[in-house]
Every structure is written in C-alpha cells, then in structure tokens.
PDB file of C-alpha atoms and ligand atoms in Angstrom:
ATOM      1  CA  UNK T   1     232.411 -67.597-190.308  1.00  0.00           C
ATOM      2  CA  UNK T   2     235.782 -67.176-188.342  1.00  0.00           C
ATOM      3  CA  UNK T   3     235.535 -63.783-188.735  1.00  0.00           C
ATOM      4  CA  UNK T   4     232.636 -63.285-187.348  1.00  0.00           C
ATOM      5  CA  UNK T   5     233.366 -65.771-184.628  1.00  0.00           C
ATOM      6  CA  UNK T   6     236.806 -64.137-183.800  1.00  0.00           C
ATOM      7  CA  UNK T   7     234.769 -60.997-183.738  1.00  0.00           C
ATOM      8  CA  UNK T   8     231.984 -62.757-180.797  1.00  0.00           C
ATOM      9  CA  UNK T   9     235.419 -63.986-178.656  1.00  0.00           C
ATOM     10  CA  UNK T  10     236.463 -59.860-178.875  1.00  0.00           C
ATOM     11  CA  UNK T  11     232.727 -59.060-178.323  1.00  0.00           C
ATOM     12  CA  UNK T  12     232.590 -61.414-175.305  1.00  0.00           C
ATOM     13  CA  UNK T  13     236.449 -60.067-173.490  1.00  0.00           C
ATOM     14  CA  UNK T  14     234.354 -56.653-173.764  1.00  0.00           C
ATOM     15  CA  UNK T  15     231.106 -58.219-172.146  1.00  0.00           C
ATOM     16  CA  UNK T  16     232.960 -60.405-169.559  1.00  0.00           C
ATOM     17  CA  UNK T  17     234.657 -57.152-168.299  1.00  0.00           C
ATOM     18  CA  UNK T  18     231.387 -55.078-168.264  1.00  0.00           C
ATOM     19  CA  UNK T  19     229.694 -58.308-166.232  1.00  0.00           C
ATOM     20  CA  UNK T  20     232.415 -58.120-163.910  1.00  0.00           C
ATOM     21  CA  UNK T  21     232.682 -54.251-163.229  1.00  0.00           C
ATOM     22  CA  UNK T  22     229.048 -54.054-162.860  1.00  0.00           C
ATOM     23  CA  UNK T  23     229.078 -57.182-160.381  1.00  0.00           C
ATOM     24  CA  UNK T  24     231.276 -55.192-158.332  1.00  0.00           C
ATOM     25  CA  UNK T  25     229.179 -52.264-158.443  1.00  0.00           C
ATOM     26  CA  UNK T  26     226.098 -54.200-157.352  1.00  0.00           C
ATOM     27  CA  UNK T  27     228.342 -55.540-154.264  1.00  0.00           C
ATOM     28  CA  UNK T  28     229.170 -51.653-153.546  1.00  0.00           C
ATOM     29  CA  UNK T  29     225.529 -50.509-153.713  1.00  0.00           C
ATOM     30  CA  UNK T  30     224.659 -53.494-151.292  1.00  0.00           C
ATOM     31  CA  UNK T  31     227.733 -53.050-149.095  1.00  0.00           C
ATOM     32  CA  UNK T  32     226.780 -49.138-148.737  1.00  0.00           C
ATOM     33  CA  UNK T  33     223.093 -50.100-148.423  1.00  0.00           C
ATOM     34  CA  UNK T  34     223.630 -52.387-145.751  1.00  0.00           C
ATOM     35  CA  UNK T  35     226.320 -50.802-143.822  1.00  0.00           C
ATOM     36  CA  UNK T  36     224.051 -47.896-143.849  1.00  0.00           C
ATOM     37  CA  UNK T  37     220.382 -49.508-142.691  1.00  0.00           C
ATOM     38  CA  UNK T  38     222.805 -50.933-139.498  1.00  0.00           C
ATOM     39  CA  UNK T  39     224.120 -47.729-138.918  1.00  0.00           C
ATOM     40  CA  UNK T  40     220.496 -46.301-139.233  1.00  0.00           C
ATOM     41  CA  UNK T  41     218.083 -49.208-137.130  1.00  0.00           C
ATOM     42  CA  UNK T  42     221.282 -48.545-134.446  1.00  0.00           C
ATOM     43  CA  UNK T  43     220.682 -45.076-133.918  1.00  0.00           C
ATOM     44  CA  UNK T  44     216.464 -45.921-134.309  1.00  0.00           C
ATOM     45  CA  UNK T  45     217.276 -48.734-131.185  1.00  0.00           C
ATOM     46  CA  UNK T  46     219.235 -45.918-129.097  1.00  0.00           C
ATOM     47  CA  UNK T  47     216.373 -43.225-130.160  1.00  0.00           C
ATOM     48  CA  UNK T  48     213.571 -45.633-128.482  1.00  0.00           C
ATOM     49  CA  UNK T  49     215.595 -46.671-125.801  1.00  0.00           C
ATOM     50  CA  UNK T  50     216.633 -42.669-124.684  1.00  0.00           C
ATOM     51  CA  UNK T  51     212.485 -42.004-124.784  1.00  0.00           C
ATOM     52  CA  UNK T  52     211.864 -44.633-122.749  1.00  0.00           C
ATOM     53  CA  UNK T  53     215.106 -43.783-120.361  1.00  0.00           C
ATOM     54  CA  UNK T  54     213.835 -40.512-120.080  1.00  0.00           C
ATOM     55  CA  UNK T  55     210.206 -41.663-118.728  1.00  0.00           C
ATOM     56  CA  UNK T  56     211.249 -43.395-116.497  1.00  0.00           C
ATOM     57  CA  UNK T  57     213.295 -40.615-115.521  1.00  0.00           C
ATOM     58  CA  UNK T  58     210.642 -38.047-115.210  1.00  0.00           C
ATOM     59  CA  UNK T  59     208.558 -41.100-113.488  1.00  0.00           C
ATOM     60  CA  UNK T  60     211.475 -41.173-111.173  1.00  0.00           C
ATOM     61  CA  UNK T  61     211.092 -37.326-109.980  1.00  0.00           C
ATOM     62  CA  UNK T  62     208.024 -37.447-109.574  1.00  0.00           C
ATOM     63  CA  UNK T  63     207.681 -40.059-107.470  1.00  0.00           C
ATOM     64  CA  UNK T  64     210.809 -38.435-105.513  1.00  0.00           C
ATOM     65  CA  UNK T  65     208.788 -35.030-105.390  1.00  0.00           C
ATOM     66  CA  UNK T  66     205.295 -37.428-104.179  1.00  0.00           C
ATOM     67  CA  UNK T  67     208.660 -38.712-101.279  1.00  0.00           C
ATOM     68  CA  UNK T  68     209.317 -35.235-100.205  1.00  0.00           C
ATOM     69  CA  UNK T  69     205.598 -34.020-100.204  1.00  0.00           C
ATOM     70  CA  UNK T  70     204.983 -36.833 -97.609  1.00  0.00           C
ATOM     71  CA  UNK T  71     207.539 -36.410 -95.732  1.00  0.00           C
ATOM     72  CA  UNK T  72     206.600 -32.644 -95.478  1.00  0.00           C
ATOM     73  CA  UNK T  73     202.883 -33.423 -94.692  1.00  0.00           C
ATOM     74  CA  UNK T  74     204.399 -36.069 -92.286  1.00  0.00           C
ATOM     75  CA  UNK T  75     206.677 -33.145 -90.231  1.00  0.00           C
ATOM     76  CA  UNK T  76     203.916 -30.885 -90.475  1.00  0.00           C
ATOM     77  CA  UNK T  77     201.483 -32.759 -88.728  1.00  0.00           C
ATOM     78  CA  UNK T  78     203.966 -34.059 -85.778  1.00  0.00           C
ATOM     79  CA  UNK T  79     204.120 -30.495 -85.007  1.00  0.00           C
ATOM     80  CA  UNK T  80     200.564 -30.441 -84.615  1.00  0.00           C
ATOM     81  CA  UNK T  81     200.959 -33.384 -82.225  1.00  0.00           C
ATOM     82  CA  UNK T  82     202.957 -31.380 -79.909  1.00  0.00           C
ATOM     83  CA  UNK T  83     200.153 -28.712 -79.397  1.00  0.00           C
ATOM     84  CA  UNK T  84     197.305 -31.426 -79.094  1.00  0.00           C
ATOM     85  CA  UNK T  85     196.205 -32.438 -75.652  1.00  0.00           C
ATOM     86  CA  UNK T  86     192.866 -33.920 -76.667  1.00  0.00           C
ATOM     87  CA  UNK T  87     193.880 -38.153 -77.030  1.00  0.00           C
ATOM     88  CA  UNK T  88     191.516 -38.585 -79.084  1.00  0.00           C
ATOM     89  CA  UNK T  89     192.781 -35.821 -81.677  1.00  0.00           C
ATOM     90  CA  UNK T  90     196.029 -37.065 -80.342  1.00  0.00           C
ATOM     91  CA  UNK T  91     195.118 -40.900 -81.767  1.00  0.00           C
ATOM     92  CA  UNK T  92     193.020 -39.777 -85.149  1.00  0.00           C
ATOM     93  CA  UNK T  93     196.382 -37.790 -86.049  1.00  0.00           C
ATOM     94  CA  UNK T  94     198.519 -40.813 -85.599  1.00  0.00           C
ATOM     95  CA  UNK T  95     196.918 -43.035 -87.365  1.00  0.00           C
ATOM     96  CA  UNK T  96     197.000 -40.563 -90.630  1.00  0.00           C
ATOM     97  CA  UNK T  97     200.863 -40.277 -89.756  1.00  0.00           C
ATOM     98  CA  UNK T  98     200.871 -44.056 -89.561  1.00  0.00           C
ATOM     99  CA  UNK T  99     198.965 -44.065 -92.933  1.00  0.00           C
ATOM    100  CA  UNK T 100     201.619 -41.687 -94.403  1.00  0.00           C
ATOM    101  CA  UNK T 101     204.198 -43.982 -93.890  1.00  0.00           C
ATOM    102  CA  UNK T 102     203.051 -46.870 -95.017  1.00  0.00           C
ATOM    103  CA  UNK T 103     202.614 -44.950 -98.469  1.00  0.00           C
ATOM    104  CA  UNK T 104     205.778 -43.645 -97.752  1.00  0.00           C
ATOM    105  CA  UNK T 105     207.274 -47.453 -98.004  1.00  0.00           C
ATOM    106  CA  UNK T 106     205.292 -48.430-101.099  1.00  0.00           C
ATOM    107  CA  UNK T 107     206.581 -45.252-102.913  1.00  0.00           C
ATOM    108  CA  UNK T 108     210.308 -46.015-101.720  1.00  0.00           C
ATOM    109  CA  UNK T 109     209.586 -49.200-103.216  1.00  0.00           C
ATOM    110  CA  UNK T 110     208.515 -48.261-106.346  1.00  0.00           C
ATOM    111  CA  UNK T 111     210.962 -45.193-106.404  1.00  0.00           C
ATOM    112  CA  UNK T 112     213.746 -48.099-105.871  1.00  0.00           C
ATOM    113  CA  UNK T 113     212.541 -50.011-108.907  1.00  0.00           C
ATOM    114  CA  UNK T 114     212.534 -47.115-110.991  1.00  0.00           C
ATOM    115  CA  UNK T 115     216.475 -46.504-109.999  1.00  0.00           C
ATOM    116  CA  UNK T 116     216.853 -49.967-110.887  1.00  0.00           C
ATOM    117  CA  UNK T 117     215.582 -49.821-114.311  1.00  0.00           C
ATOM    118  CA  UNK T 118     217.230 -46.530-115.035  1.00  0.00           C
ATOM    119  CA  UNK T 119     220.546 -48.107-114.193  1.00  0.00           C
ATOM    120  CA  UNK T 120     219.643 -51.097-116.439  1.00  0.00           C
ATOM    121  CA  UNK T 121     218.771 -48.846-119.410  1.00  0.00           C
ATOM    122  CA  UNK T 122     221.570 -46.821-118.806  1.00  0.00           C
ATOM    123  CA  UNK T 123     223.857 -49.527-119.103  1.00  0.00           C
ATOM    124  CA  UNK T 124     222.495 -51.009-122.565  1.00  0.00           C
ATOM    125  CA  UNK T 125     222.461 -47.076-123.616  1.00  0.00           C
ATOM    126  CA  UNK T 126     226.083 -46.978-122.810  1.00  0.00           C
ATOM    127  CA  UNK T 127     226.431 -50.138-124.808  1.00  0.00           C
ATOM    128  CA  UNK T 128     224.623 -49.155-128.236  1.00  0.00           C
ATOM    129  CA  UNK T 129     226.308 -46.171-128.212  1.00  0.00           C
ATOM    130  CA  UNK T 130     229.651 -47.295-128.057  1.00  0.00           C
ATOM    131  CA  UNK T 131     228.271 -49.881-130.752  1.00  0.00           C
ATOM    132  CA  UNK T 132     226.588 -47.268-133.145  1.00  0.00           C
ATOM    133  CA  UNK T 133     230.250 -44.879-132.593  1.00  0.00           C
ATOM    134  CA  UNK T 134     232.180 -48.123-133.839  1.00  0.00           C
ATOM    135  CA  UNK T 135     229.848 -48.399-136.986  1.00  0.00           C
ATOM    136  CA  UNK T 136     230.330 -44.751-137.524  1.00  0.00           C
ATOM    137  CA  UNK T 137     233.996 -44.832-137.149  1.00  0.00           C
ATOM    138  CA  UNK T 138     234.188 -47.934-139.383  1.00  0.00           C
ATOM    139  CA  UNK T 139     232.047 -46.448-142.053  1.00  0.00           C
ATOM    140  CA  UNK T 140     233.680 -43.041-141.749  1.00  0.00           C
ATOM    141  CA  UNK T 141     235.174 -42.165-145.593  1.00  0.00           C
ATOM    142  CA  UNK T 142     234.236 -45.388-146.810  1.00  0.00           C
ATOM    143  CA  UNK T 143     230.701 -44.487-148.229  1.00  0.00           C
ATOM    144  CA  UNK T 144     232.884 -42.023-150.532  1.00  0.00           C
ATOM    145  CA  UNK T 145     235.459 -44.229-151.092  1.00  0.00           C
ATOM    146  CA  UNK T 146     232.776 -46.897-152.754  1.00  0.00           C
ATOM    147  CA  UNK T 147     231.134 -43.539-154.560  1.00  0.00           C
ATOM    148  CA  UNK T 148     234.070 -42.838-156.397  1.00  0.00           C
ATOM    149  CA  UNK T 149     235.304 -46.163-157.182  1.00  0.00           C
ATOM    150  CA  UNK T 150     231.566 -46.627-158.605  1.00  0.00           C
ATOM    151  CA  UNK T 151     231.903 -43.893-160.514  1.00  0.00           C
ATOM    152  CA  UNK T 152     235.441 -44.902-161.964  1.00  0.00           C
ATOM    153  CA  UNK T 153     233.374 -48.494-163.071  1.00  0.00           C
ATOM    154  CA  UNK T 154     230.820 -46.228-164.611  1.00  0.00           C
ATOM    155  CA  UNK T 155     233.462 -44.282-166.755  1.00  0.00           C
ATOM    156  CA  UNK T 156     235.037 -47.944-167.658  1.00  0.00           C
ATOM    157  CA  UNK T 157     231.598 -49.528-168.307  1.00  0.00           C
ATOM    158  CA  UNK T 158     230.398 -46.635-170.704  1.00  0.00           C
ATOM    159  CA  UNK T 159     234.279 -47.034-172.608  1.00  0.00           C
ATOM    160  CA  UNK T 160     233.617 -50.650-173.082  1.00  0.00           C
ATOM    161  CA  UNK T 161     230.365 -50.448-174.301  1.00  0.00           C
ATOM    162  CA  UNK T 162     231.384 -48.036-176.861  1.00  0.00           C
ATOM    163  CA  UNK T 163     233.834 -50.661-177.807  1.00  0.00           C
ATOM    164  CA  UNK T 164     231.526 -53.330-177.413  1.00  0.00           C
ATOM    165  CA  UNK T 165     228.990 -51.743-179.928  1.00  0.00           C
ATOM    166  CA  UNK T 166     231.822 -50.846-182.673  1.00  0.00           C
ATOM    167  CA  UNK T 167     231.918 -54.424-182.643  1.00  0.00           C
ATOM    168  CA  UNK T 168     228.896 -55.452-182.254  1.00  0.00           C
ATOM    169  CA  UNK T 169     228.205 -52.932-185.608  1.00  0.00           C
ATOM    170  CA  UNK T 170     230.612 -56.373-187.275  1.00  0.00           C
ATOM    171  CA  UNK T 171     228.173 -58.593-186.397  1.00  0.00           C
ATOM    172  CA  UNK T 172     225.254 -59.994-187.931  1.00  0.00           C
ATOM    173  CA  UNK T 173     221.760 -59.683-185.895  1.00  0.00           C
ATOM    174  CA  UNK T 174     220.803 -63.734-185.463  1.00  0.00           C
ATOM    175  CA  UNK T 175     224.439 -64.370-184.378  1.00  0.00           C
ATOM    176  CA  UNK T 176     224.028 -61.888-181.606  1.00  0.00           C
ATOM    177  CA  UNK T 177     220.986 -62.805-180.682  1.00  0.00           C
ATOM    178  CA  UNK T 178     222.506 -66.263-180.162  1.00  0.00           C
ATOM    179  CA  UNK T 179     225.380 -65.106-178.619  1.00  0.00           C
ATOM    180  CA  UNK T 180     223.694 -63.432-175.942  1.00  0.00           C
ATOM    181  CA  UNK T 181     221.209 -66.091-174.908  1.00  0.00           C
ATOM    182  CA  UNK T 182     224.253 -68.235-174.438  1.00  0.00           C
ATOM    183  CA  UNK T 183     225.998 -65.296-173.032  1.00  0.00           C
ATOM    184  CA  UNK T 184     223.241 -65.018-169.819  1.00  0.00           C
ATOM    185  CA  UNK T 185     222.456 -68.511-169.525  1.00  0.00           C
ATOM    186  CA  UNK T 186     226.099 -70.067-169.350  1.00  0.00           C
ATOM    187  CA  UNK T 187     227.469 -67.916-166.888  1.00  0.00           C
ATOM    188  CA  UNK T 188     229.282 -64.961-169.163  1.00  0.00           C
ATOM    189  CA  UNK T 189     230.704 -67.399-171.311  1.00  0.00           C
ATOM    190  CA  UNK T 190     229.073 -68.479-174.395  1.00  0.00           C
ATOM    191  CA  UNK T 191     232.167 -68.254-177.559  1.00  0.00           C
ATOM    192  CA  UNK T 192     234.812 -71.158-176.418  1.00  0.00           C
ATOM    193  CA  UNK T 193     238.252 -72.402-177.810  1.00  0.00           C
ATOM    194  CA  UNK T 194     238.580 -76.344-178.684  1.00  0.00           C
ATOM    195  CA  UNK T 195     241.801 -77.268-178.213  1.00  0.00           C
ATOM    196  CA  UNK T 196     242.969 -80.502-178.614  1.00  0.00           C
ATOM    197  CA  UNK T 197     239.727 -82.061-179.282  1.00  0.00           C
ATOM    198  CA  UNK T 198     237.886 -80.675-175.950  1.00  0.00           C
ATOM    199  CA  UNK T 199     235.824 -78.053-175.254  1.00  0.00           C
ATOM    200  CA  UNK T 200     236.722 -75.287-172.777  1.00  0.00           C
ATOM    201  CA  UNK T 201     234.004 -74.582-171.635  1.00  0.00           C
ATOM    202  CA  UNK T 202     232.692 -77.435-170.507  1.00  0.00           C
ATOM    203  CA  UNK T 203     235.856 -79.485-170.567  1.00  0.00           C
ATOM    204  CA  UNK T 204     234.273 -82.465-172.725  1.00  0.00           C
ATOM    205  CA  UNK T 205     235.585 -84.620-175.516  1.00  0.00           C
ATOM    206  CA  UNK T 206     234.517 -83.116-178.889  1.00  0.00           C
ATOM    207  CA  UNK T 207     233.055 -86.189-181.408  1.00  0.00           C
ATOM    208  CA  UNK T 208     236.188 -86.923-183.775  1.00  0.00           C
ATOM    209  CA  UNK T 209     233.479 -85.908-186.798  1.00  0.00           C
ATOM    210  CA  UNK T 210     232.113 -82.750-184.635  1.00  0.00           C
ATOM    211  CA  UNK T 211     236.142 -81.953-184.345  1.00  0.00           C
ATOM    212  CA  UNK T 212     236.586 -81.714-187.767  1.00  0.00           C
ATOM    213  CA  UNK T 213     233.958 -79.413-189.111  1.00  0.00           C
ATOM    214  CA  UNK T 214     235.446 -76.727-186.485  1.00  0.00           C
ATOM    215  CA  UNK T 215     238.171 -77.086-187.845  1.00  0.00           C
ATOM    216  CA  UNK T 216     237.104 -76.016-190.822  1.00  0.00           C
ATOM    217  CA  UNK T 217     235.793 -73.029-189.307  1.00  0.00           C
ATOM    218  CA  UNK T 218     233.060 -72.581-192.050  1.00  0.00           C
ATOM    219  CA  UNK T 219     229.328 -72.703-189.961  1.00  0.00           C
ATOM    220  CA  UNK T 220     228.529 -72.027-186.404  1.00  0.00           C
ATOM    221  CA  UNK T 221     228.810 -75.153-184.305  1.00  0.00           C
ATOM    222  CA  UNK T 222     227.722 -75.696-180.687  1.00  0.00           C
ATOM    223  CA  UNK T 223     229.274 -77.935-178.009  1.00  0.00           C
ATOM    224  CA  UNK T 224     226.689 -80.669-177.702  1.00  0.00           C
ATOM    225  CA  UNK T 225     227.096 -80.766-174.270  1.00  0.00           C
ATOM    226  CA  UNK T 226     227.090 -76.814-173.052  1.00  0.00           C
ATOM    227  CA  UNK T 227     225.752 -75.696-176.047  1.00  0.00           C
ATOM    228  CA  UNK T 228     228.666 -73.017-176.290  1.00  0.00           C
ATOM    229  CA  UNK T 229     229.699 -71.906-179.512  1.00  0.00           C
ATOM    230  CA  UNK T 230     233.207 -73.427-180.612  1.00  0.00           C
ATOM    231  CA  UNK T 231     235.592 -72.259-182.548  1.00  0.00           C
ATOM    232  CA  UNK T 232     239.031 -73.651-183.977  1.00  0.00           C
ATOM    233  CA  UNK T 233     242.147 -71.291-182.476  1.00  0.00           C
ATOM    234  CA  UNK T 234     245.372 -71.718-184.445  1.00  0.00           C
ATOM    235  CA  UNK T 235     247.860 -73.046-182.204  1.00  0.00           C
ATOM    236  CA  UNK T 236     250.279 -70.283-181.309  1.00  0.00           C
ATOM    237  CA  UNK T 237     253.778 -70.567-182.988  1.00  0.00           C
ATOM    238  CA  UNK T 238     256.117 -71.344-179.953  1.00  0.00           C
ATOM    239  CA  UNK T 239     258.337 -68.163-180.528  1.00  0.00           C
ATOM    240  CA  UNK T 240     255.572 -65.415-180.234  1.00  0.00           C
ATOM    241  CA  UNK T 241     254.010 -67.095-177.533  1.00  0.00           C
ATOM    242  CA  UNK T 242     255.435 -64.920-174.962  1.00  0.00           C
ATOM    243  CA  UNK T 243     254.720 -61.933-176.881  1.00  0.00           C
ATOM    244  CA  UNK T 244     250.920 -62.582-177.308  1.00  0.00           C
ATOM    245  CA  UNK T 245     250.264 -63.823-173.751  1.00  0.00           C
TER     246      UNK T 245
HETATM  247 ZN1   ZN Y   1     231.167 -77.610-174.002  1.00  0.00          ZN
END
C-alpha cells in the first residue's frame, strides 16, 4: 500500500504542475481575449462615431451651399431692384428679399449648430483615438509574447503527462479513480503527509487510533475531516535533509 501511495504523491507533483501550467494558460487566453475585444469595440466606437462625424459634415456643406445659393438669389434680385420703377414691383420684390433673409437666419442657425456638433464629435474623436493608439501600443508584441509562452506550457504539459501516465501505468484503476475525485474536489490536493499526528491538508488532529493504522501504512485511509488520503512519511534523517530539500 505505500507503494502505491508513494506512487499517487509522485502522480499528484505531476498533476499539481499540469493544474498550474494550464491555469496560467487559461489566464493568457482570457488576458489576449480581453485585451483584444477592448482593442476591437474601441475601434467599432471610433468607426460609428467617424460615420456619424462625417454626416454631419456633408449636412454641414450643404446647408453652406443652400447659404451661398441665397445669398446669390438675394444679389440677383437687388439688381433687379435697381431697374424697377413700378412700386408695386418695387414692394412684391422686397418682400421675397425680406423672405430670403429670414431663411437666411434660420439656416445660419442651423448651419451654427451643425459647427457645434462637429467640434463636439471631433473632440471625443480626438479622444478615442488617442485611447485606441494607447491600447495598441500597450498590446503591441504582447499577443506573441503570451503565444509563445503558451506554447512553451503546451510542450511542458504534454512532457508531464507522459510522465504522469508512466506512472499512472503503477497504479491500480479504483485507486485512481479515487485519487482523482479527491484530486478535483479538494482543490489539486487529494494524497497528504501526517506528520506529527495532523493532517496537512486540512491541518486537523488525527484520532490517536486513526494515527496508528497510517502508520502502518498497510490500507488506504482518509482524513475524516477532508477526506484526503494520508499517508505515513518517514521522518527525514537530520544529515540528508539538506540534500533532499
Ligand atoms: Zn485532513
């Protein structure tokens, strides 16, 4: 039974280094997936907000052109008023130059608020540009950067699961089972040490009778309180304890 236990504490430095490279791997894929959807929405917020710049642009020149167009219609017919003599005419022709005008004001007005909201829009532009250059700059290189150092856990992951089935090959098929239950449910750590009559994994006293049949190493026990499996370690001699650590 200490064999096989000694071989689930080997088994488990092998898992507990795969659990960790792949957490790291998941926190490279999410670090890459969000640094890139902030990246991406930025430049979607700067596409929308060029389209609508750009409307109000083009509503801008044409209400400019609709200015000038007055203003020529306007010129045009005070020219006429010079060769009238008729009042009446005279009158009639005034009040469509008055008429001009007063559309004249309402499209300076609305000509005015377009300027306005161009310069608005222009200035938040400005502003997620400078924002979505910043994101760029900061995620310049470091998309590879994650790649590779993904792909260096990958070659380590596939090593130690070669190891870890060599080893597993040592073990019997209920035991693993077992092992691997505990293994997910308790956090990567299911085969513990008892040392000095407490568990390490959950940092309890062991029962004085509990304590005595690990010693003996001879059938798998649990710890009744986190249900780890326990196991007896032979106190290290003090002169090869630097050596081994
Ligand atoms: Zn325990």
């Amino acid at each position: 039974m200490l064999e096989q236990i000694e071989f689930l504490a080997s088994l488990q430095i092998v898992d507990q280094e795969i659990r960790e490279k792949e957490g790291t791997k998941r926190m490279h894929l999410a670090q890459i997936e969000l640094r890139e959807k902030e990246i991406e929405a930025k430049r979607a917020e700067l596409g929308i907000l060029k389209v609508d710049w750009e409307e109000q642009d083009k509503l801008g020149k044409e209400k400019e052109q609709a200015l000038q167009e007055e203003s020529r219609k306007t010129m045009e017919k005070r020219m006429r008023m010079n060769r009238i003599k008729n009042i009446k005419e005279l009158q009639a022709l005034q009040r469509e130059i008055d008429q001009i005008k007063q559309g004249n004001s309402q499209l300076e007005e609305e000509l005015l608020a377009v300027m306005e909201v161009l310069e608005t829009e222009g200035a938040v532009q400005q502003q997620r540009e400078a924002e979505l250059k910043e994101l760029e700059e900061g995620w310049n290189g470091r998309r590879e950067e994650f790649e590779a150092e993904i792909a260096e856990i990958e070659r380590t992951v596939a090593e130690s699961s070669r190891v870890r089935t060599e080893i597993a090959a040592q073990l019997s098929g209920d035991l693993m089972g077992q092992y691997e239950l505990i293994f997910a449910r308790r956090g990567g750590k299911a085969v513990v040490a008892v040392s000095e009559g407490i568990c390490e994994g959950c940092h309890m006293n062991i029962p004085p009778q509990l304590w005595n049949e690990i010693i003996r190493n001879d059938k798998l026990i649990l710890c009744p309180n986190c249900h780890r499996i326990l196991y007896y370690k032979l106190p290290v001699p003090e002169d090869n304890q630097v050596k081994s650590s």
